[in-house]
């Protein structure tokens, strides 16, 4: 029997490539997204079921999971990929913006995980792959809230292993650097007034982030590593993806806090 993966945020970016990668490897795929009526590619593929799922809406989560299981029999792997970036000075980010960022990137992962667990527990088998980021390991300028969401995912995934491993359920983290997806155009950015003390630094950060992500690496690498993580039976938890992420982590482990901070300030032209 084919294995089945459920992917969140499969409308574009990593999520769509992950859905196609698993399908191409012979898996059944429950490709979930907020607006399935706009999807015309995945719907053409065999063994792909496209379903509506908004990670902030429990009703859509429960029905996508139930319909996926009714169709394919089970869910072997959950890929919690859906997410977006809030980027900008915290002082200019409204409570509503911050809450939305936490709701999607953190509570969204909690929500989908909570709903899929009873099925995996019943099978005494399952794998949950959560999307973190290099931003889940290192803080970046004007990225504090996004950093907080990905640090939360790191902690959640790391800690949850001890509760779920005894139930036959394993966890893994994907930690990409900057890859070319819809991430930049989907970003939420607060207005930064001209008289803000952050104006100069924020303009420099935008230029840096747009350059890093705009010229970003090929996202297929992330989809391929996600697949490798899914078939990796070892207890390896973290998969750092991208030369940039590896270079940053090397610096982070070699430098002390002060030297690393100075290096980032200089490289962001703050
Ligand atoms: N690209 C990078 O460089 C990078 C680096 C590190 C980590 N990441 C992480 O990788 C993941 C995927 O991002 P991406 O780069 O592929 O960006 P993307 O192209 O913007 O795709 C993001 C996906 O998340 C979905 N999404 C957003 N809010 C949602 C919600 N409430 N419910 C369900 N789906 C929702 C989007 O759906 P809609 O089409 O409906 O908006 C879209 O399918 C995110 O968790 C991101 O934080 C990205």
mmCIF file of C-alpha atoms and ligand atoms in Angstrom:
data_model
loop_
_atom_site.group_PDB
_atom_site.id
_atom_site.type_symbol
_atom_site.label_atom_id
_atom_site.label_comp_id
_atom_site.label_asym_id
_atom_site.label_seq_id
_atom_site.Cartn_x
_atom_site.Cartn_y
_atom_site.Cartn_z
ATOM 1 C CA UNK A 1 0.000 0.000 0.000
ATOM 2 C CA UNK A 2 1.300 3.453 -0.957
ATOM 3 C CA UNK A 3 2.258 5.759 1.862
ATOM 4 C CA UNK A 4 0.277 8.968 2.324
ATOM 5 C CA UNK A 5 1.517 12.474 3.105
ATOM 6 C CA UNK A 6 -0.579 15.506 4.062
ATOM 7 C CA UNK A 7 1.028 18.843 3.167
ATOM 8 C CA UNK A 8 -0.208 22.238 4.396
ATOM 9 C CA UNK A 9 0.288 25.374 2.297
ATOM 10 C CA UNK A 10 0.499 23.398 -0.961
ATOM 11 C CA UNK A 11 -0.806 26.253 -3.155
ATOM 12 C CA UNK A 12 2.698 27.537 -3.958
ATOM 13 C CA UNK A 13 6.346 27.645 -2.862
ATOM 14 C CA UNK A 14 7.852 24.730 -0.942
ATOM 15 C CA UNK A 15 4.439 23.172 -0.244
ATOM 16 C CA UNK A 16 3.543 22.729 -3.893
ATOM 17 C CA UNK A 17 6.998 21.345 -4.763
ATOM 18 C CA UNK A 18 6.794 18.953 -1.793
ATOM 19 C CA UNK A 19 3.377 17.701 -2.952
ATOM 20 C CA UNK A 20 4.762 17.094 -6.454
ATOM 21 C CA UNK A 21 7.941 15.443 -5.168
ATOM 22 C CA UNK A 22 6.068 12.907 -3.013
ATOM 23 C CA UNK A 23 3.573 12.223 -5.829
ATOM 24 C CA UNK A 24 6.464 11.641 -8.197
ATOM 25 C CA UNK A 25 7.961 9.177 -5.700
ATOM 26 C CA UNK A 26 4.726 7.153 -5.755
ATOM 27 C CA UNK A 27 3.092 8.455 -2.589
ATOM 28 C CA UNK A 28 -0.539 9.412 -2.083
ATOM 29 C CA UNK A 29 -0.716 13.144 -1.417
ATOM 30 C CA UNK A 30 -3.341 15.161 0.441
ATOM 31 C CA UNK A 31 -2.398 18.624 -0.863
ATOM 32 C CA UNK A 32 -4.107 21.186 1.335
ATOM 33 C CA UNK A 33 -4.522 24.911 0.818
ATOM 34 C CA UNK A 34 -6.774 27.835 1.677
ATOM 35 C CA UNK A 35 -8.214 28.258 -1.821
ATOM 36 C CA UNK A 36 -8.339 24.902 -3.639
ATOM 37 C CA UNK A 37 -10.651 26.406 -6.291
ATOM 38 C CA UNK A 38 -7.563 28.220 -7.648
ATOM 39 C CA UNK A 39 -5.498 25.032 -8.011
ATOM 40 C CA UNK A 40 -5.300 23.589 -11.528
ATOM 41 C CA UNK A 41 -1.996 21.708 -11.526
ATOM 42 C CA UNK A 42 -2.093 19.355 -8.528
ATOM 43 C CA UNK A 43 -5.705 18.447 -9.339
ATOM 44 C CA UNK A 44 -4.483 16.849 -12.590
ATOM 45 C CA UNK A 45 -2.060 14.473 -10.864
ATOM 46 C CA UNK A 46 -2.882 10.877 -9.995
ATOM 47 C CA UNK A 47 -3.043 9.982 -6.292
ATOM 48 C CA UNK A 48 -3.303 13.644 -5.310
ATOM 49 C CA UNK A 49 -6.325 14.824 -3.368
ATOM 50 C CA UNK A 50 -6.617 18.613 -3.137
ATOM 51 C CA UNK A 51 -8.489 19.812 -0.044
ATOM 52 C CA UNK A 52 -9.281 23.100 1.645
ATOM 53 C CA UNK A 53 -7.343 23.660 4.870
ATOM 54 C CA UNK A 54 -6.682 26.930 6.654
ATOM 55 C CA UNK A 55 -4.339 26.242 9.566
ATOM 56 C CA UNK A 56 -6.224 28.814 11.678
ATOM 57 C CA UNK A 57 -9.592 27.104 11.113
ATOM 58 C CA UNK A 58 -10.064 23.842 13.008
ATOM 59 C CA UNK A 59 -13.164 22.882 11.041
ATOM 60 C CA UNK A 60 -11.256 22.901 7.728
ATOM 61 C CA UNK A 61 -8.351 21.019 9.342
ATOM 62 C CA UNK A 62 -10.594 18.260 10.698
ATOM 63 C CA UNK A 63 -12.500 17.816 7.463
ATOM 64 C CA UNK A 64 -9.360 17.774 5.254
ATOM 65 C CA UNK A 65 -7.818 15.103 7.508
ATOM 66 C CA UNK A 66 -11.018 13.021 7.698
ATOM 67 C CA UNK A 67 -11.600 13.218 3.929
ATOM 68 C CA UNK A 68 -7.947 12.405 3.234
ATOM 69 C CA UNK A 69 -8.109 9.329 5.446
ATOM 70 C CA UNK A 70 -11.457 8.257 3.966
ATOM 71 C CA UNK A 71 -9.832 8.469 0.519
ATOM 72 C CA UNK A 72 -6.357 6.984 1.127
ATOM 73 C CA UNK A 73 -6.894 4.980 4.344
ATOM 74 C CA UNK A 74 -4.294 6.714 6.552
ATOM 75 C CA UNK A 75 -1.791 9.521 6.931
ATOM 76 C CA UNK A 76 1.814 8.379 7.369
ATOM 77 C CA UNK A 77 3.477 11.790 7.203
ATOM 78 C CA UNK A 78 2.275 15.294 8.033
ATOM 79 C CA UNK A 79 4.281 18.204 6.608
ATOM 80 C CA UNK A 80 3.472 21.398 8.533
ATOM 81 C CA UNK A 81 4.750 23.796 5.874
ATOM 82 C CA UNK A 82 2.185 26.625 5.766
ATOM 83 C CA UNK A 83 3.489 29.937 7.039
ATOM 84 C CA UNK A 84 4.436 33.489 6.186
ATOM 85 C CA UNK A 85 6.823 36.198 7.333
ATOM 86 C CA UNK A 86 6.121 39.323 9.349
ATOM 87 C CA UNK A 87 9.054 41.580 8.802
ATOM 88 C CA UNK A 88 9.564 45.022 10.224
ATOM 89 C CA UNK A 89 10.409 46.812 13.470
ATOM 90 C CA UNK A 90 8.458 45.319 16.364
ATOM 91 C CA UNK A 91 7.562 48.802 17.631
ATOM 92 C CA UNK A 92 5.690 49.522 14.394
ATOM 93 C CA UNK A 93 3.996 46.099 14.179
ATOM 94 C CA UNK A 94 0.415 46.207 15.426
ATOM 95 C CA UNK A 95 -0.949 43.733 17.950
ATOM 96 C CA UNK A 96 -3.158 42.372 15.166
ATOM 97 C CA UNK A 97 -0.182 41.767 12.854
ATOM 98 C CA UNK A 98 1.780 40.031 15.602
ATOM 99 C CA UNK A 99 -1.193 37.898 16.573
ATOM 100 C CA UNK A 100 -1.799 36.827 12.973
ATOM 101 C CA UNK A 101 1.864 35.833 12.627
ATOM 102 C CA UNK A 102 1.683 33.714 15.791
ATOM 103 C CA UNK A 103 -1.727 32.276 14.814
ATOM 104 C CA UNK A 104 -0.524 30.955 11.459
ATOM 105 C CA UNK A 105 3.105 30.022 12.115
ATOM 106 C CA UNK A 106 2.746 28.667 15.663
ATOM 107 C CA UNK A 107 -0.866 27.886 16.569
ATOM 108 C CA UNK A 108 -1.435 26.688 12.991
ATOM 109 C CA UNK A 109 1.186 23.988 13.511
ATOM 110 C CA UNK A 110 -0.283 23.108 16.917
ATOM 111 C CA UNK A 111 -3.799 22.908 15.409
ATOM 112 C CA UNK A 112 -2.952 20.571 12.528
ATOM 113 C CA UNK A 113 -0.703 18.424 14.720
ATOM 114 C CA UNK A 114 -3.414 18.058 17.373
ATOM 115 C CA UNK A 115 -5.964 16.981 14.753
ATOM 116 C CA UNK A 116 -3.772 14.405 13.047
ATOM 117 C CA UNK A 117 -2.389 12.813 16.217
ATOM 118 C CA UNK A 118 -5.365 10.566 17.093
ATOM 119 C CA UNK A 119 -5.083 8.901 13.662
ATOM 120 C CA UNK A 120 -1.335 8.383 13.953
ATOM 121 C CA UNK A 121 -1.761 7.146 17.515
ATOM 122 C CA UNK A 122 -4.325 4.608 16.304
ATOM 123 C CA UNK A 123 -1.828 3.329 13.721
ATOM 124 C CA UNK A 124 0.978 3.454 16.300
ATOM 125 C CA UNK A 125 2.986 5.029 13.483
ATOM 126 C CA UNK A 126 3.590 8.424 11.945
ATOM 127 C CA UNK A 127 6.012 11.208 11.152
ATOM 128 C CA UNK A 128 5.500 14.941 11.598
ATOM 129 C CA UNK A 129 7.822 17.263 9.668
ATOM 130 C CA UNK A 130 7.679 20.862 10.843
ATOM 131 C CA UNK A 131 8.965 23.827 8.864
ATOM 132 C CA UNK A 132 11.307 25.952 10.896
ATOM 133 C CA UNK A 133 13.985 28.168 9.289
ATOM 134 C CA UNK A 134 17.508 29.426 9.815
ATOM 135 C CA UNK A 135 15.426 32.136 11.556
ATOM 136 C CA UNK A 136 14.483 29.454 14.106
ATOM 137 C CA UNK A 137 18.148 29.174 15.094
ATOM 138 C CA UNK A 138 19.473 32.726 14.736
ATOM 139 C CA UNK A 139 17.829 36.121 15.299
ATOM 140 C CA UNK A 140 17.867 38.587 12.395
ATOM 141 C CA UNK A 141 17.320 42.361 12.338
ATOM 142 C CA UNK A 142 13.672 43.430 12.066
ATOM 143 C CA UNK A 143 12.581 39.825 12.109
ATOM 144 C CA UNK A 144 11.960 39.346 15.836
ATOM 145 C CA UNK A 145 8.357 38.121 15.660
ATOM 146 C CA UNK A 146 9.016 35.755 12.756
ATOM 147 C CA UNK A 147 12.092 34.588 14.698
ATOM 148 C CA UNK A 148 9.844 33.991 17.715
ATOM 149 C CA UNK A 149 7.485 31.805 15.658
ATOM 150 C CA UNK A 150 10.262 29.638 14.281
ATOM 151 C CA UNK A 151 12.041 29.363 17.656
ATOM 152 C CA UNK A 152 8.665 28.214 18.989
ATOM 153 C CA UNK A 153 8.470 25.519 16.328
ATOM 154 C CA UNK A 154 12.002 24.389 17.208
ATOM 155 C CA UNK A 155 11.093 24.052 20.879
ATOM 156 C CA UNK A 156 7.728 22.448 20.226
ATOM 157 C CA UNK A 157 9.186 19.834 17.882
ATOM 158 C CA UNK A 158 12.207 19.074 20.042
ATOM 159 C CA UNK A 159 10.127 18.715 23.210
ATOM 160 C CA UNK A 160 7.237 16.795 21.662
ATOM 161 C CA UNK A 161 9.521 13.938 20.600
ATOM 162 C CA UNK A 162 9.533 12.678 24.173
ATOM 163 C CA UNK A 163 5.727 12.449 24.247
ATOM 164 C CA UNK A 164 5.207 11.039 20.769
ATOM 165 C CA UNK A 165 8.108 8.639 20.218
ATOM 166 C CA UNK A 166 6.602 6.137 22.696
ATOM 167 C CA UNK A 167 3.444 6.196 20.503
ATOM 168 C CA UNK A 168 5.450 5.290 17.397
ATOM 169 C CA UNK A 169 5.350 8.885 16.091
ATOM 170 C CA UNK A 170 8.565 10.683 15.121
ATOM 171 C CA UNK A 171 9.310 14.352 14.456
ATOM 172 C CA UNK A 172 11.658 16.250 12.181
ATOM 173 C CA UNK A 173 12.529 19.883 11.487
ATOM 174 C CA UNK A 174 13.358 21.473 8.127
ATOM 175 C CA UNK A 175 15.469 24.628 8.511
ATOM 176 C CA UNK A 176 15.857 26.392 5.165
ATOM 177 C CA UNK A 177 17.956 29.454 4.426
ATOM 178 C CA UNK A 178 16.747 31.916 1.774
ATOM 179 C CA UNK A 179 14.950 30.235 -1.123
ATOM 180 C CA UNK A 180 13.076 31.718 -4.036
ATOM 181 C CA UNK A 181 9.360 31.100 -3.391
ATOM 182 C CA UNK A 182 6.353 33.356 -2.909
ATOM 183 C CA UNK A 183 7.669 34.142 0.599
ATOM 184 C CA UNK A 184 8.773 37.743 -0.126
ATOM 185 C CA UNK A 185 5.582 38.754 -1.917
ATOM 186 C CA UNK A 186 3.449 37.151 0.851
ATOM 187 C CA UNK A 187 5.276 39.050 3.596
ATOM 188 C CA UNK A 188 3.412 41.253 6.042
ATOM 189 C CA UNK A 189 5.322 44.502 6.611
ATOM 190 C CA UNK A 190 4.260 47.377 8.882
ATOM 191 C CA UNK A 191 4.400 51.007 7.769
ATOM 192 C CA UNK A 192 7.635 52.539 8.988
ATOM 193 C CA UNK A 193 7.167 56.337 9.248
ATOM 194 C CA UNK A 194 9.853 58.573 7.735
ATOM 195 C CA UNK A 195 10.641 59.996 11.174
ATOM 196 C CA UNK A 196 11.092 56.543 12.761
ATOM 197 C CA UNK A 197 14.462 55.864 14.371
ATOM 198 C CA UNK A 198 14.364 52.566 12.461
ATOM 199 C CA UNK A 199 13.829 54.141 9.038
ATOM 200 C CA UNK A 200 17.443 53.914 7.840
ATOM 201 C CA UNK A 201 18.022 50.447 9.279
ATOM 202 C CA UNK A 202 14.680 49.198 7.982
ATOM 203 C CA UNK A 203 15.380 50.395 4.437
ATOM 204 C CA UNK A 204 18.764 48.643 4.618
ATOM 205 C CA UNK A 205 17.128 45.479 5.957
ATOM 206 C CA UNK A 206 14.505 45.447 3.197
ATOM 207 C CA UNK A 207 17.232 45.783 0.576
ATOM 208 C CA UNK A 208 19.203 42.951 2.183
ATOM 209 C CA UNK A 209 16.197 40.647 2.621
ATOM 210 C CA UNK A 210 14.889 41.314 -0.892
ATOM 211 C CA UNK A 211 18.333 40.569 -2.296
ATOM 212 C CA UNK A 212 18.749 37.383 -0.236
ATOM 213 C CA UNK A 213 15.272 36.034 -0.899
ATOM 214 C CA UNK A 214 14.776 37.500 -4.376
ATOM 215 C CA UNK A 215 17.946 35.890 -5.674
ATOM 216 C CA UNK A 216 17.223 32.959 -3.395
ATOM 217 C CA UNK A 217 18.304 29.406 -3.933
ATOM 218 C CA UNK A 218 16.304 26.801 -5.862
ATOM 219 C CA UNK A 219 13.368 25.687 -3.649
ATOM 220 C CA UNK A 220 13.428 22.223 -5.223
ATOM 221 C CA UNK A 221 16.360 21.484 -2.874
ATOM 222 C CA UNK A 222 14.056 22.001 0.099
ATOM 223 C CA UNK A 223 11.371 19.734 -1.386
ATOM 224 C CA UNK A 224 13.995 17.041 -2.055
ATOM 225 C CA UNK A 225 15.398 17.240 1.485
ATOM 226 C CA UNK A 226 11.876 17.117 2.924
ATOM 227 C CA UNK A 227 11.338 13.870 1.025
ATOM 228 C CA UNK A 228 14.669 12.492 2.247
ATOM 229 C CA UNK A 229 13.691 13.423 5.803
ATOM 230 C CA UNK A 230 10.406 11.533 5.345
ATOM 231 C CA UNK A 231 12.187 8.329 4.351
ATOM 232 C CA UNK A 232 15.000 8.753 6.897
ATOM 233 C CA UNK A 233 14.250 6.170 9.595
ATOM 234 C CA UNK A 234 16.927 7.506 11.921
ATOM 235 C CA UNK A 235 16.208 9.744 14.890
ATOM 236 C CA UNK A 236 17.863 12.720 13.180
ATOM 237 C CA UNK A 237 15.803 15.790 14.103
ATOM 238 C CA UNK A 238 17.220 18.747 12.152
ATOM 239 C CA UNK A 239 17.754 19.259 8.410
ATOM 240 C CA UNK A 240 19.487 22.576 7.714
ATOM 241 C CA UNK A 241 19.060 23.370 4.008
ATOM 242 C CA UNK A 242 21.017 25.810 1.830
ATOM 243 C CA UNK A 243 24.608 27.002 1.667
ATOM 244 C CA UNK A 244 23.633 30.333 3.259
ATOM 245 C CA UNK A 245 22.048 28.647 6.282
ATOM 246 C CA UNK A 246 25.045 26.355 6.740
ATOM 247 C CA UNK A 247 27.448 29.309 6.515
ATOM 248 C CA UNK A 248 25.453 31.357 9.033
ATOM 249 C CA UNK A 249 25.312 28.432 11.478
ATOM 250 C CA UNK A 250 29.029 27.848 11.108
ATOM 251 C CA UNK A 251 29.615 31.498 12.020
ATOM 252 C CA UNK A 252 27.166 31.266 14.895
ATOM 253 C CA UNK A 253 28.941 28.274 16.400
ATOM 254 C CA UNK A 254 32.414 29.729 15.912
ATOM 255 C CA UNK A 255 31.800 33.312 17.083
ATOM 256 C CA UNK A 256 30.818 34.524 20.513
ATOM 257 C CA UNK A 257 27.562 36.499 20.889
ATOM 258 C CA UNK A 258 29.233 39.887 20.503
ATOM 259 C CA UNK A 259 31.267 39.018 17.425
ATOM 260 C CA UNK A 260 28.272 37.398 15.732
ATOM 261 C CA UNK A 261 26.053 40.410 16.436
ATOM 262 C CA UNK A 262 28.686 42.795 15.064
ATOM 263 C CA UNK A 263 29.022 40.673 11.943
ATOM 264 C CA UNK A 264 25.241 40.727 11.317
ATOM 265 C CA UNK A 265 24.993 44.490 11.936
ATOM 266 C CA UNK A 266 27.750 45.039 9.394
ATOM 267 C CA UNK A 267 26.343 42.650 6.824
ATOM 268 C CA UNK A 268 22.875 44.256 7.102
ATOM 269 C CA UNK A 269 24.424 47.765 6.807
ATOM 270 C CA UNK A 270 22.493 48.827 9.920
HETATM 271 N N1 LIG B 1 11.304 30.838 1.293
HETATM 272 C C1 LIG B 1 12.201 30.870 2.231
HETATM 273 O O1 LIG B 1 13.308 31.387 2.024
HETATM 274 C C2 LIG B 1 11.927 30.234 3.580
HETATM 275 C C3 LIG B 1 13.019 30.046 4.433
HETATM 276 C C4 LIG B 1 12.832 29.413 5.659
HETATM 277 C C5 LIG B 1 11.568 28.944 6.008
HETATM 278 N N2 LIG B 1 10.507 29.152 5.177
HETATM 279 C C6 LIG B 1 9.211 28.608 5.606
HETATM 280 O O2 LIG B 1 8.748 27.729 4.608
HETATM 281 C C7 LIG B 1 7.324 27.624 4.667
HETATM 282 C C8 LIG B 1 6.739 27.787 3.288
HETATM 283 O O3 LIG B 1 7.046 29.091 2.811
HETATM 284 P P1 LIG B 1 7.372 29.392 1.274
HETATM 285 O O4 LIG B 1 8.732 29.937 1.230
HETATM 286 O O5 LIG B 1 7.010 28.248 0.418
HETATM 287 O O6 LIG B 1 6.396 30.643 1.042
HETATM 288 P P2 LIG B 1 5.147 30.836 0.075
HETATM 289 O O7 LIG B 1 5.526 30.557 -1.334
HETATM 290 O O8 LIG B 1 4.605 32.192 0.411
HETATM 291 O O9 LIG B 1 4.107 29.716 0.540
HETATM 292 C C9 LIG B 1 3.488 29.776 1.778
HETATM 293 C C10 LIG B 1 2.304 28.851 1.817
HETATM 294 O O10 LIG B 1 1.680 28.936 3.100
HETATM 295 C C11 LIG B 1 0.290 29.099 2.909
HETATM 296 N N3 LIG B 1 -0.418 29.731 4.013
HETATM 297 C C12 LIG B 1 -0.260 30.961 4.543
HETATM 298 N N4 LIG B 1 -1.169 31.157 5.523
HETATM 299 C C13 LIG B 1 -1.907 30.030 5.612
HETATM 300 C C14 LIG B 1 -2.994 29.603 6.408
HETATM 301 N N5 LIG B 1 -3.561 30.388 7.332
HETATM 302 N N6 LIG B 1 -3.490 28.345 6.224
HETATM 303 C C15 LIG B 1 -2.968 27.532 5.284
HETATM 304 N N7 LIG B 1 -1.976 27.897 4.463
HETATM 305 C C16 LIG B 1 -1.448 29.120 4.633
HETATM 306 C C17 LIG B 1 0.178 29.915 1.632
HETATM 307 O O11 LIG B 1 -1.134 29.799 1.126
HETATM 308 P P3 LIG B 1 -1.876 30.936 0.276
HETATM 309 O O12 LIG B 1 -1.426 30.697 -1.134
HETATM 310 O O13 LIG B 1 -3.313 30.657 0.510
HETATM 311 O O14 LIG B 1 -1.434 32.262 0.818
HETATM 312 C C18 LIG B 1 1.230 29.224 0.788
HETATM 313 O O15 LIG B 1 0.723 28.039 0.237
HETATM 314 C C19 LIG B 1 6.870 28.691 5.680
HETATM 315 O O16 LIG B 1 6.626 28.061 6.924
HETATM 316 C C20 LIG B 1 8.086 29.611 5.773
HETATM 317 O O17 LIG B 1 8.135 30.281 7.017
HETATM 318 C C21 LIG B 1 10.655 29.798 3.975
#
